């Protein structure tokens, strides 16, 4: 693969500076904006049609064909084969979900759930981490770092442990990460730095510390990571027989996924591999709604690459003055200042996007409905289902449209929220959920307490089954 047909490019059209792929920058050294990975597609061998990628299924013993990310190598051609680090990520599936469709208000057969929790570390992050990690290897990094609400750190720690190529250094906010995720980082041997602050503090510190110590940063500000996350959409198309759905619905935190999805569709259209682009709905938790406030309430737009930066700065200034801090049961998306905001605005522009905002109550009810379908998800992921329901009720999504909700993380990532929802213990419910404005558990499946007596147990089983 000729690496010079891939390069890094600043997304700010007033700058547009380009850098080789073997340079390491967190943001554009000239203007500070975000970087993209760009390609000179004319010099690269791109398949004539998307269905050609299915041929890779016949070569499953080749790790690059086995990986659900790297079997689309031609669409993220920044790395040479020999640099690729894969653990078999991206073996995820698109599943028709008629029960959840009914809950959302969609016609049967119109809703699909993309279960990214089935990745090796249990979240969509592995799609991006394999790409960032591969780049880190390309440039000879010895240490890699991230700030995280838990999933990025679990994924980084896993790639470091499996490959033995780098030491993972992770920064987390104190008390801000669910035990499922924390346990992964600890067990995989990552240096875990707990900062007295939230995700945004951890993000700011990881940037400073990594710059000072020359550590490779793998947060989604890293443009190589987003190249890997594009493949979630390729697999969605594959699951739909290479047809383009009407809507993609995704939770919004640091806005890496939404940015990557917009780039994926924009490139596929540019390459003539799809003839239309789906609409995108990004869903914020109500307690962490920066994008919703800026885009839907404030009218902020991509504006051909010139979003109103003063508007953003004023919003953040006001947030600081009023000491407003993100707070939601969906801890994965508890973020005040999404680093990929500008790229997400671009994606919303390309995909005629909307932004929705859902409460913790709506998130947990949606999560319970997803679970009833047989595969579960963590709270942040269920924001996509809650958002799709809201957008249907508002008439933004029509019940006959084909909708894909991305479920970003596995059910077992945050069992605390699930158990509190289904609990019979009012004290536990109050402590974990009522404190967040969750007043009821409409779809709770409560355990039945029975004396240790066979006749009593038989009675209960007969009554309830
Ligand atoms: N869903 C889950 C399960 C996540 O872990 C995250 C982000 C998101 C959604 C939001 O995705 O940032 O692309 O908009 N988690 C990050 C982390 C921040 O550190 O693990 P996004």
Short mmCIF file of C-alpha atoms and ligand atoms in Angstrom, two decimals:
data_model
loop_
_atom_site.label_atom_id
_atom_site.label_comp_id
_atom_site.label_asym_id
_atom_site.label_seq_id
_atom_site.Cartn_x
_atom_site.Cartn_y
_atom_site.Cartn_z
CA UNK A 1 0.00 0.00 0.00
CA UNK A 2 1.50 3.33 -1.06
CA UNK A 3 1.30 5.37 2.12
CA UNK A 4 1.83 8.66 0.29
CA UNK A 5 -1.61 8.35 -1.24
CA UNK A 6 -2.88 8.70 2.35
CA UNK A 7 -2.15 11.82 4.35
CA UNK A 8 -3.43 13.89 7.27
CA UNK A 9 -5.33 17.07 6.52
CA UNK A 10 -6.74 19.87 8.66
CA UNK A 11 -10.57 20.02 8.44
CA UNK A 12 -10.56 23.82 8.58
CA UNK A 13 -10.85 24.97 4.94
CA UNK A 14 -9.08 28.23 5.77
CA UNK A 15 -6.05 26.15 6.78
CA UNK A 16 -6.24 22.78 4.99
CA UNK A 17 -2.63 21.97 5.98
CA UNK A 18 -1.44 18.48 5.06
CA UNK A 19 0.90 16.15 6.94
CA UNK A 20 2.34 12.73 6.18
CA UNK A 21 0.72 9.75 7.92
CA UNK A 22 3.93 8.98 9.76
CA UNK A 23 3.82 12.31 11.58
CA UNK A 24 2.19 12.45 15.01
CA UNK A 25 -0.12 15.34 15.81
CA UNK A 26 -3.05 15.47 18.18
CA UNK A 27 -4.49 18.49 16.36
CA UNK A 28 -3.33 20.66 13.45
CA UNK A 29 0.03 22.22 14.42
CA UNK A 30 -0.78 25.29 12.31
CA UNK A 31 -4.28 26.24 13.44
CA UNK A 32 -5.23 23.81 16.23
CA UNK A 33 -8.32 22.41 14.48
CA UNK A 34 -9.08 18.71 14.03
CA UNK A 35 -7.25 16.54 11.52
CA UNK A 36 -8.72 14.10 9.02
CA UNK A 37 -7.08 11.19 7.26
CA UNK A 38 -7.50 11.93 3.56
CA UNK A 39 -6.80 9.77 0.51
CA UNK A 40 -5.93 10.26 -3.11
CA UNK A 41 -8.46 7.66 -4.17
CA UNK A 42 -7.38 7.80 -7.83
CA UNK A 43 -4.11 6.16 -6.86
CA UNK A 44 -5.66 3.47 -4.69
CA UNK A 45 -7.29 0.17 -5.63
CA UNK A 46 -10.90 0.59 -4.54
CA UNK A 47 -13.32 -2.25 -5.37
CA UNK A 48 -15.84 -1.46 -8.10
CA UNK A 49 -18.77 -2.27 -5.86
CA UNK A 50 -19.32 -2.82 -2.15
CA UNK A 51 -20.47 -6.40 -2.62
CA UNK A 52 -16.86 -7.25 -3.59
CA UNK A 53 -15.99 -7.03 0.11
CA UNK A 54 -18.07 -10.14 0.70
CA UNK A 55 -15.41 -12.18 -1.11
CA UNK A 56 -13.23 -11.67 1.97
CA UNK A 57 -15.45 -14.03 3.91
CA UNK A 58 -13.84 -16.85 1.91
CA UNK A 59 -10.40 -15.93 3.30
CA UNK A 60 -11.20 -16.11 6.99
CA UNK A 61 -7.79 -17.50 8.00
CA UNK A 62 -6.17 -14.25 6.91
CA UNK A 63 -6.30 -11.98 10.02
CA UNK A 64 -6.97 -8.97 7.81
CA UNK A 65 -9.97 -10.67 6.25
CA UNK A 66 -11.16 -11.99 9.61
CA UNK A 67 -11.16 -8.54 11.21
CA UNK A 68 -14.44 -6.70 10.64
CA UNK A 69 -12.37 -3.53 10.36
CA UNK A 70 -9.49 -4.59 8.15
CA UNK A 71 -11.49 -6.54 5.62
CA UNK A 72 -12.43 -3.03 4.47
CA UNK A 73 -8.75 -2.11 4.27
CA UNK A 74 -9.20 -0.52 0.84
CA UNK A 75 -11.47 2.06 2.46
CA UNK A 76 -8.97 2.97 5.19
CA UNK A 77 -5.72 2.51 3.29
CA UNK A 78 -3.33 4.43 5.53
CA UNK A 79 -1.44 1.43 6.89
CA UNK A 80 0.66 -1.31 5.39
CA UNK A 81 -0.50 -4.85 6.01
CA UNK A 82 2.49 -5.72 8.17
CA UNK A 83 1.75 -2.90 10.61
CA UNK A 84 -1.83 -3.91 11.31
CA UNK A 85 -2.57 -4.96 14.87
CA UNK A 86 -5.84 -6.87 15.10
CA UNK A 87 -7.55 -8.95 17.75
CA UNK A 88 -10.43 -9.92 15.47
CA UNK A 89 -12.50 -6.84 16.24
CA UNK A 90 -15.67 -5.96 14.37
CA UNK A 91 -17.34 -9.39 14.35
CA UNK A 92 -20.55 -7.61 15.18
CA UNK A 93 -24.00 -7.99 13.79
CA UNK A 94 -26.99 -6.17 12.52
CA UNK A 95 -30.14 -7.71 13.91
CA UNK A 96 -33.75 -6.99 13.02
CA UNK A 97 -35.52 -5.94 16.21
CA UNK A 98 -39.28 -6.07 15.86
CA UNK A 99 -39.98 -5.87 19.61
CA UNK A 100 -37.91 -2.72 19.94
CA UNK A 101 -39.47 -1.39 16.70
CA UNK A 102 -42.91 -1.70 18.32
CA UNK A 103 -41.63 0.18 21.36
CA UNK A 104 -40.19 2.95 19.18
CA UNK A 105 -43.34 3.15 17.04
CA UNK A 106 -41.84 1.81 13.80
CA UNK A 107 -43.51 -0.68 11.48
CA UNK A 108 -42.35 -4.29 11.80
CA UNK A 109 -39.17 -4.98 9.86
CA UNK A 110 -38.06 -1.33 9.85
CA UNK A 111 -35.71 -1.33 12.84
CA UNK A 112 -32.23 -2.85 12.93
CA UNK A 113 -29.90 -2.88 15.90
CA UNK A 114 -26.16 -2.85 15.32
CA UNK A 115 -24.67 -4.65 18.33
CA UNK A 116 -21.18 -3.19 18.75
CA UNK A 117 -21.05 -4.51 22.31
CA UNK A 118 -20.07 -7.83 20.77
CA UNK A 119 -16.53 -6.57 20.14
CA UNK A 120 -13.66 -8.23 22.05
CA UNK A 121 -13.52 -5.55 24.77
CA UNK A 122 -17.28 -5.16 24.74
CA UNK A 123 -17.72 -1.86 22.93
CA UNK A 124 -17.47 -0.16 19.54
CA UNK A 125 -14.14 1.34 20.62
CA UNK A 126 -12.21 -1.66 19.30
CA UNK A 127 -13.09 -0.59 15.75
CA UNK A 128 -11.19 2.62 16.26
CA UNK A 129 -8.54 1.32 18.60
CA UNK A 130 -7.20 -1.22 16.11
CA UNK A 131 -6.67 1.64 13.66
CA UNK A 132 -5.09 4.08 16.13
CA UNK A 133 -2.99 1.30 17.61
CA UNK A 134 -1.81 0.31 14.15
CA UNK A 135 -0.74 3.89 13.50
CA UNK A 136 0.98 4.03 16.89
CA UNK A 137 2.93 0.93 15.87
CA UNK A 138 3.75 2.45 12.47
CA UNK A 139 5.44 5.39 14.13
CA UNK A 140 7.15 3.27 16.79
CA UNK A 141 5.27 4.43 19.89
CA UNK A 142 6.16 2.68 23.16
CA UNK A 143 3.34 4.12 25.29
CA UNK A 144 -0.24 5.03 24.44
CA UNK A 145 -2.64 7.06 26.55
CA UNK A 146 -6.27 8.09 26.72
CA UNK A 147 -8.76 9.85 28.92
CA UNK A 148 -11.85 7.76 29.24
CA UNK A 149 -15.33 7.23 30.62
CA UNK A 150 -14.29 3.58 30.59
CA UNK A 151 -14.66 1.96 27.21
CA UNK A 152 -11.76 3.62 25.42
CA UNK A 153 -9.50 2.71 28.33
CA UNK A 154 -10.70 -0.92 28.35
CA UNK A 155 -10.04 -1.16 24.63
CA UNK A 156 -6.60 0.45 24.78
CA UNK A 157 -5.60 -1.72 27.72
CA UNK A 158 -6.70 -4.80 25.77
CA UNK A 159 -4.68 -3.97 22.64
CA UNK A 160 -1.61 -3.24 24.76
CA UNK A 161 -1.98 -6.49 26.69
CA UNK A 162 -2.66 -8.71 23.68
CA UNK A 163 0.07 -7.28 21.48
CA UNK A 164 2.67 -6.59 24.16
CA UNK A 165 3.78 -3.70 21.96
CA UNK A 166 2.99 -0.75 24.22
CA UNK A 167 2.24 0.27 27.76
CA UNK A 168 -1.29 1.63 28.33
CA UNK A 169 -1.64 4.79 30.40
CA UNK A 170 -5.23 5.68 31.14
CA UNK A 171 -6.72 8.78 32.77
CA UNK A 172 -10.11 8.51 34.40
CA UNK A 173 -12.28 10.89 36.41
CA UNK A 174 -12.82 9.85 40.03
CA UNK A 175 -16.02 7.86 40.58
CA UNK A 176 -16.95 8.42 36.93
CA UNK A 177 -16.44 4.98 35.50
CA UNK A 178 -18.52 1.86 35.89
CA UNK A 179 -16.92 -1.15 37.56
CA UNK A 180 -17.29 -3.35 34.49
CA UNK A 181 -15.03 -1.02 32.52
CA UNK A 182 -12.62 -0.22 35.34
CA UNK A 183 -12.12 -3.92 36.01
CA UNK A 184 -11.02 -4.46 32.42
CA UNK A 185 -8.34 -1.77 32.51
CA UNK A 186 -7.02 -3.02 35.85
CA UNK A 187 -6.97 -6.65 34.83
CA UNK A 188 -5.30 -5.89 31.48
CA UNK A 189 -2.48 -4.20 33.38
CA UNK A 190 -2.93 -0.56 32.36
CA UNK A 191 -1.34 2.20 34.40
CA UNK A 192 -4.57 3.72 35.71
CA UNK A 193 -4.38 7.36 36.74
CA UNK A 194 -7.43 8.53 38.63
CA UNK A 195 -7.84 12.29 38.50
CA UNK A 196 -9.97 14.25 40.93
CA UNK A 197 -12.28 15.63 38.29
CA UNK A 198 -14.51 14.50 35.44
CA UNK A 199 -13.90 13.24 31.91
CA UNK A 200 -13.25 16.73 30.56
CA UNK A 201 -10.54 17.29 33.19
CA UNK A 202 -9.01 13.91 32.34
CA UNK A 203 -9.09 14.78 28.62
CA UNK A 204 -7.33 18.11 29.21
CA UNK A 205 -4.67 16.47 31.42
CA UNK A 206 -3.99 13.56 29.06
CA UNK A 207 -3.34 16.01 26.24
CA UNK A 208 -0.87 18.02 28.33
CA UNK A 209 0.91 15.06 29.91
CA UNK A 210 1.20 13.16 26.62
CA UNK A 211 2.67 16.20 24.92
CA UNK A 212 5.21 16.62 27.66
CA UNK A 213 6.23 12.95 27.76
CA UNK A 214 5.80 12.15 24.06
CA UNK A 215 3.06 9.58 24.64
CA UNK A 216 0.76 8.57 21.77
CA UNK A 217 -2.87 9.69 22.35
CA UNK A 218 -5.67 7.34 21.26
CA UNK A 219 -8.76 9.36 22.15
CA UNK A 220 -11.15 9.97 19.27
CA UNK A 221 -9.44 13.30 18.64
CA UNK A 222 -6.95 10.98 16.93
CA UNK A 223 -8.05 10.91 13.27
CA UNK A 224 -6.73 7.39 12.66
CA UNK A 225 -9.15 6.05 15.25
CA UNK A 226 -12.09 7.44 13.36
CA UNK A 227 -10.92 5.63 10.21
CA UNK A 228 -11.56 2.34 12.02
CA UNK A 229 -14.94 3.48 13.26
CA UNK A 230 -16.09 4.11 9.68
CA UNK A 231 -16.30 0.35 9.28
CA UNK A 232 -19.29 0.12 11.64
CA UNK A 233 -21.26 1.69 8.81
CA UNK A 234 -19.78 -0.62 6.17
CA UNK A 235 -20.99 -3.57 8.21
CA UNK A 236 -24.42 -2.00 8.59
CA UNK A 237 -24.64 -1.68 4.80
CA UNK A 238 -23.42 -5.25 4.45
CA UNK A 239 -26.11 -6.42 6.89
CA UNK A 240 -28.71 -4.71 4.74
CA UNK A 241 -27.49 -6.35 1.54
CA UNK A 242 -25.60 -3.13 0.65
CA UNK A 243 -28.73 -1.04 0.78
CA UNK A 244 -28.62 2.37 2.44
CA UNK A 245 -31.04 2.77 5.39
CA UNK A 246 -33.08 5.94 5.91
CA UNK A 247 -31.67 6.74 9.35
CA UNK A 248 -28.64 6.00 11.47
CA UNK A 249 -29.23 6.76 15.15
CA UNK A 250 -26.23 6.94 17.48
CA UNK A 251 -25.52 8.20 21.00
CA UNK A 252 -23.35 11.32 21.15
CA UNK A 253 -20.58 11.75 23.71
CA UNK A 254 -17.21 12.90 22.43
CA UNK A 255 -18.82 12.71 18.95
CA UNK A 256 -16.27 10.39 17.38
CA UNK A 257 -18.78 7.87 16.03
CA UNK A 258 -21.08 10.42 14.44
CA UNK A 259 -18.05 12.12 12.86
CA UNK A 260 -16.70 8.83 11.54
CA UNK A 261 -20.07 7.75 10.16
CA UNK A 262 -20.51 11.03 8.27
CA UNK A 263 -17.03 10.65 6.78
CA UNK A 264 -17.72 7.05 5.80
CA UNK A 265 -20.87 7.94 3.85
CA UNK A 266 -19.37 11.02 2.30
CA UNK A 267 -16.41 8.98 0.98
CA UNK A 268 -18.59 6.11 -0.25
CA UNK A 269 -20.67 8.58 -2.22
CA UNK A 270 -17.56 10.28 -3.57
CA UNK A 271 -16.29 6.89 -4.71
CA UNK A 272 -19.60 6.10 -6.42
CA UNK A 273 -20.17 3.12 -4.11
CA UNK A 274 -23.51 4.41 -2.78
CA UNK A 275 -26.02 6.67 -4.46
CA UNK A 276 -27.51 8.33 -1.40
CA UNK A 277 -26.57 9.15 2.17
CA UNK A 278 -28.76 8.19 5.15
CA UNK A 279 -29.91 10.78 7.64
CA UNK A 280 -28.09 10.88 10.96
CA UNK A 281 -29.61 11.37 14.40
CA UNK A 282 -27.19 12.00 17.25
CA UNK A 283 -28.67 11.51 20.69
CA UNK A 284 -27.47 13.32 23.80
CA UNK A 285 -28.42 12.48 27.37
CA UNK A 286 -30.43 15.39 28.77
CA UNK A 287 -27.86 15.82 31.54
CA UNK A 288 -25.03 16.06 29.01
CA UNK A 289 -26.48 17.93 26.06
CA UNK A 290 -23.85 20.29 24.68
CA UNK A 291 -24.44 19.26 21.07
CA UNK A 292 -28.21 19.53 21.41
CA UNK A 293 -27.90 23.00 22.94
CA UNK A 294 -25.52 24.26 20.28
CA UNK A 295 -27.12 22.63 17.22
CA UNK A 296 -30.85 22.48 17.91
CA UNK A 297 -31.28 25.35 20.35
CA UNK A 298 -28.47 27.61 19.20
CA UNK A 299 -28.62 26.94 15.45
CA UNK A 300 -24.86 26.24 15.20
CA UNK A 301 -23.98 24.73 11.81
CA UNK A 302 -20.92 23.45 9.92
CA UNK A 303 -21.33 26.40 7.56
CA UNK A 304 -18.94 25.12 4.85
CA UNK A 305 -16.18 24.61 7.40
CA UNK A 306 -16.65 27.90 9.22
CA UNK A 307 -18.82 27.14 12.28
CA UNK A 308 -19.36 30.11 14.55
CA UNK A 309 -16.43 29.60 16.91
CA UNK A 310 -17.39 32.56 19.06
CA UNK A 311 -20.77 30.95 19.68
CA UNK A 312 -19.04 27.80 20.90
CA UNK A 313 -16.57 29.73 23.07
CA UNK A 314 -19.42 31.77 24.60
CA UNK A 315 -21.37 28.60 25.35
CA UNK A 316 -18.41 27.00 27.10
CA UNK A 317 -17.66 30.22 28.95
CA UNK A 318 -21.21 30.32 30.26
CA UNK A 319 -20.97 26.66 31.24
CA UNK A 320 -17.88 27.43 33.31
CA UNK A 321 -19.32 30.57 34.90
CA UNK A 322 -22.46 28.72 35.95
CA UNK A 323 -20.37 25.68 36.94
CA UNK A 324 -22.65 23.43 34.92
CA UNK A 325 -21.34 19.87 34.83
CA UNK A 326 -22.62 16.96 32.79
CA UNK A 327 -24.49 14.37 34.84
CA UNK A 328 -26.26 11.26 33.56
CA UNK A 329 -26.72 7.58 34.40
CA UNK A 330 -25.23 7.00 30.93
CA UNK A 331 -21.73 7.63 32.31
CA UNK A 332 -20.09 6.78 28.96
CA UNK A 333 -21.51 9.98 27.45
CA UNK A 334 -21.17 12.25 30.48
CA UNK A 335 -19.08 14.84 28.63
CA UNK A 336 -19.22 18.65 28.66
CA UNK A 337 -16.88 19.57 25.81
CA UNK A 338 -17.02 17.03 22.97
CA UNK A 339 -13.65 17.11 21.25
CA UNK A 340 -15.03 16.19 17.82
CA UNK A 341 -17.69 18.88 17.79
CA UNK A 342 -16.54 20.44 14.50
CA UNK A 343 -16.33 17.10 12.70
CA UNK A 344 -19.75 16.15 14.02
CA UNK A 345 -21.18 19.40 12.63
CA UNK A 346 -19.74 18.38 9.28
CA UNK A 347 -21.35 14.94 9.58
CA UNK A 348 -24.71 16.47 10.49
CA UNK A 349 -24.37 18.66 7.40
CA UNK A 350 -23.50 15.76 5.07
CA UNK A 351 -26.27 13.56 6.51
CA UNK A 352 -28.99 16.21 6.96
CA UNK A 353 -28.75 15.35 10.63
CA UNK A 354 -30.77 16.09 13.72
CA UNK A 355 -29.82 16.04 17.39
CA UNK A 356 -32.17 14.68 20.05
CA UNK A 357 -32.00 14.73 23.82
CA UNK A 358 -33.40 12.03 26.10
CA UNK A 359 -33.77 11.76 29.87
CA UNK A 360 -32.20 9.07 32.05
CA UNK A 361 -35.71 7.65 32.54
CA UNK A 362 -36.14 7.29 28.77
CA UNK A 363 -32.67 5.77 28.46
CA UNK A 364 -33.30 3.09 31.09
CA UNK A 365 -36.74 2.19 29.75
CA UNK A 366 -35.27 1.86 26.26
CA UNK A 367 -32.44 -0.25 27.65
CA UNK A 368 -34.92 -2.60 29.29
CA UNK A 369 -36.70 -2.99 25.95
CA UNK A 370 -33.42 -3.76 24.17
CA UNK A 371 -32.69 -6.40 26.80
CA UNK A 372 -36.06 -8.04 26.23
CA UNK A 373 -34.91 -8.63 22.66
CA UNK A 374 -32.24 -11.01 23.95
CA UNK A 375 -29.01 -9.04 23.57
CA UNK A 376 -28.42 -6.22 25.98
CA UNK A 377 -26.60 -2.91 26.00
CA UNK A 378 -25.26 -0.40 28.47
CA UNK A 379 -27.19 2.79 29.31
CA UNK A 380 -25.37 5.13 26.89
CA UNK A 381 -26.12 2.79 24.00
CA UNK A 382 -29.83 2.77 24.76
CA UNK A 383 -29.88 6.53 24.17
CA UNK A 384 -30.06 5.67 20.46
CA UNK A 385 -33.29 3.67 20.95
CA UNK A 386 -34.78 6.30 23.27
CA UNK A 387 -33.84 8.96 20.72
CA UNK A 388 -35.41 7.04 17.83
CA UNK A 389 -38.63 6.73 19.85
CA UNK A 390 -38.68 10.44 20.58
CA UNK A 391 -38.01 11.35 16.94
CA UNK A 392 -40.83 9.03 15.84
CA UNK A 393 -43.21 10.68 18.31
CA UNK A 394 -42.14 14.07 17.00
CA UNK A 395 -42.79 12.95 13.41
CA UNK A 396 -39.14 13.48 12.40
CA UNK A 397 -38.73 9.77 11.68
CA UNK A 398 -41.65 8.17 9.84
CA UNK A 399 -42.82 4.74 11.00
CA UNK A 400 -42.25 3.31 7.53
CA UNK A 401 -38.60 4.40 7.34
CA UNK A 402 -35.74 1.97 7.76
CA UNK A 403 -33.82 2.85 10.91
CA UNK A 404 -30.55 1.52 12.34
CA UNK A 405 -29.80 2.18 16.01
CA UNK A 406 -26.17 1.63 16.97
CA UNK A 407 -25.78 -0.12 20.33
CA UNK A 408 -22.33 0.96 21.34
CA UNK A 409 -21.55 -1.07 24.46
CA UNK A 410 -22.28 -4.43 26.07
CA UNK A 411 -24.92 -4.98 28.74
CA UNK A 412 -22.34 -6.23 31.25
CA UNK A 413 -20.32 -3.01 31.14
CA UNK A 414 -22.58 -1.41 33.71
CA UNK A 415 -24.62 -4.01 35.59
CA UNK A 416 -25.13 -1.53 38.46
CA UNK A 417 -27.64 0.49 36.45
CA UNK A 418 -29.44 -2.63 35.24
CA UNK A 419 -29.77 -4.22 38.65
CA UNK A 420 -30.95 -0.95 40.20
CA UNK A 421 -33.69 -0.73 37.54
CA UNK A 422 -34.96 -4.25 38.21
CA UNK A 423 -34.41 -4.23 41.97
CA UNK A 424 -36.96 -4.87 44.67
CA UNK A 425 -34.82 -2.86 47.08
CA UNK A 426 -36.26 0.65 47.21
CA UNK A 427 -33.18 1.99 48.96
CA UNK A 428 -30.98 0.81 46.09
CA UNK A 429 -33.39 2.23 43.51
CA UNK A 430 -33.38 5.61 45.24
CA UNK A 431 -29.64 5.73 45.66
CA UNK A 432 -28.73 4.81 42.08
CA UNK A 433 -31.73 6.01 40.05
CA UNK A 434 -34.19 8.25 41.88
CA UNK A 435 -31.31 10.64 42.58
CA UNK A 436 -31.09 11.06 38.78
CA UNK A 437 -34.76 11.80 38.26
CA UNK A 438 -35.72 8.23 37.39
CA UNK A 439 -39.04 7.71 39.14
CA UNK A 440 -40.31 4.40 37.79
CA UNK A 441 -39.15 1.17 36.20
CA UNK A 442 -42.01 0.39 33.83
CA UNK A 443 -40.31 -2.69 32.39
CA UNK A 444 -38.71 -4.01 35.58
CA UNK A 445 -38.43 -7.78 35.88
CA UNK A 446 -38.27 -8.19 39.62
CA UNK A 447 -36.82 -11.21 41.38
CA UNK A 448 -39.37 -13.04 43.51
CA UNK A 449 -38.31 -13.72 47.10
CA UNK A 450 -39.34 -17.17 48.33
CA UNK A 451 -38.67 -19.12 51.54
CA UNK A 452 -36.29 -22.05 51.22
CA UNK A 453 -39.18 -24.51 50.94
CA UNK A 454 -39.93 -26.68 47.95
CA UNK A 455 -43.70 -26.34 48.13
CA UNK A 456 -43.50 -22.55 48.32
CA UNK A 457 -41.08 -22.50 45.40
CA UNK A 458 -43.33 -24.75 43.28
CA UNK A 459 -46.25 -22.43 43.98
CA UNK A 460 -44.29 -19.38 42.83
CA UNK A 461 -42.94 -21.05 39.69
CA UNK A 462 -46.46 -22.19 38.73
CA UNK A 463 -47.90 -18.77 39.36
CA UNK A 464 -45.35 -16.87 37.31
CA UNK A 465 -44.47 -19.19 34.43
N1 LIG B 1 -21.49 4.77 23.84
C1 LIG B 1 -20.55 4.23 24.63
C2 LIG B 1 -20.82 2.90 25.21
C3 LIG B 1 -19.34 4.92 24.87
O1 LIG B 1 -18.42 4.37 25.63
C4 LIG B 1 -19.16 6.20 24.30
C5 LIG B 1 -17.94 6.95 24.53
C6 LIG B 1 -20.17 6.70 23.49
C7 LIG B 1 -21.33 5.97 23.28
C8 LIG B 1 -20.05 8.02 22.83
O2 LIG B 1 -19.37 7.90 21.63
O3 LIG B 1 -17.67 9.67 21.91
O4 LIG B 1 -18.08 8.61 19.72
O5 LIG B 1 -19.77 10.15 20.70
N2 LIG B 1 -17.07 6.66 25.40
C9 LIG B 1 -15.79 7.32 25.52
C10 LIG B 1 -14.87 6.55 26.42
C11 LIG B 1 -15.85 8.76 25.76
O6 LIG B 1 -13.97 7.14 27.02
O7 LIG B 1 -14.99 5.33 26.51
P1 LIG B 1 -18.68 9.16 20.94
#
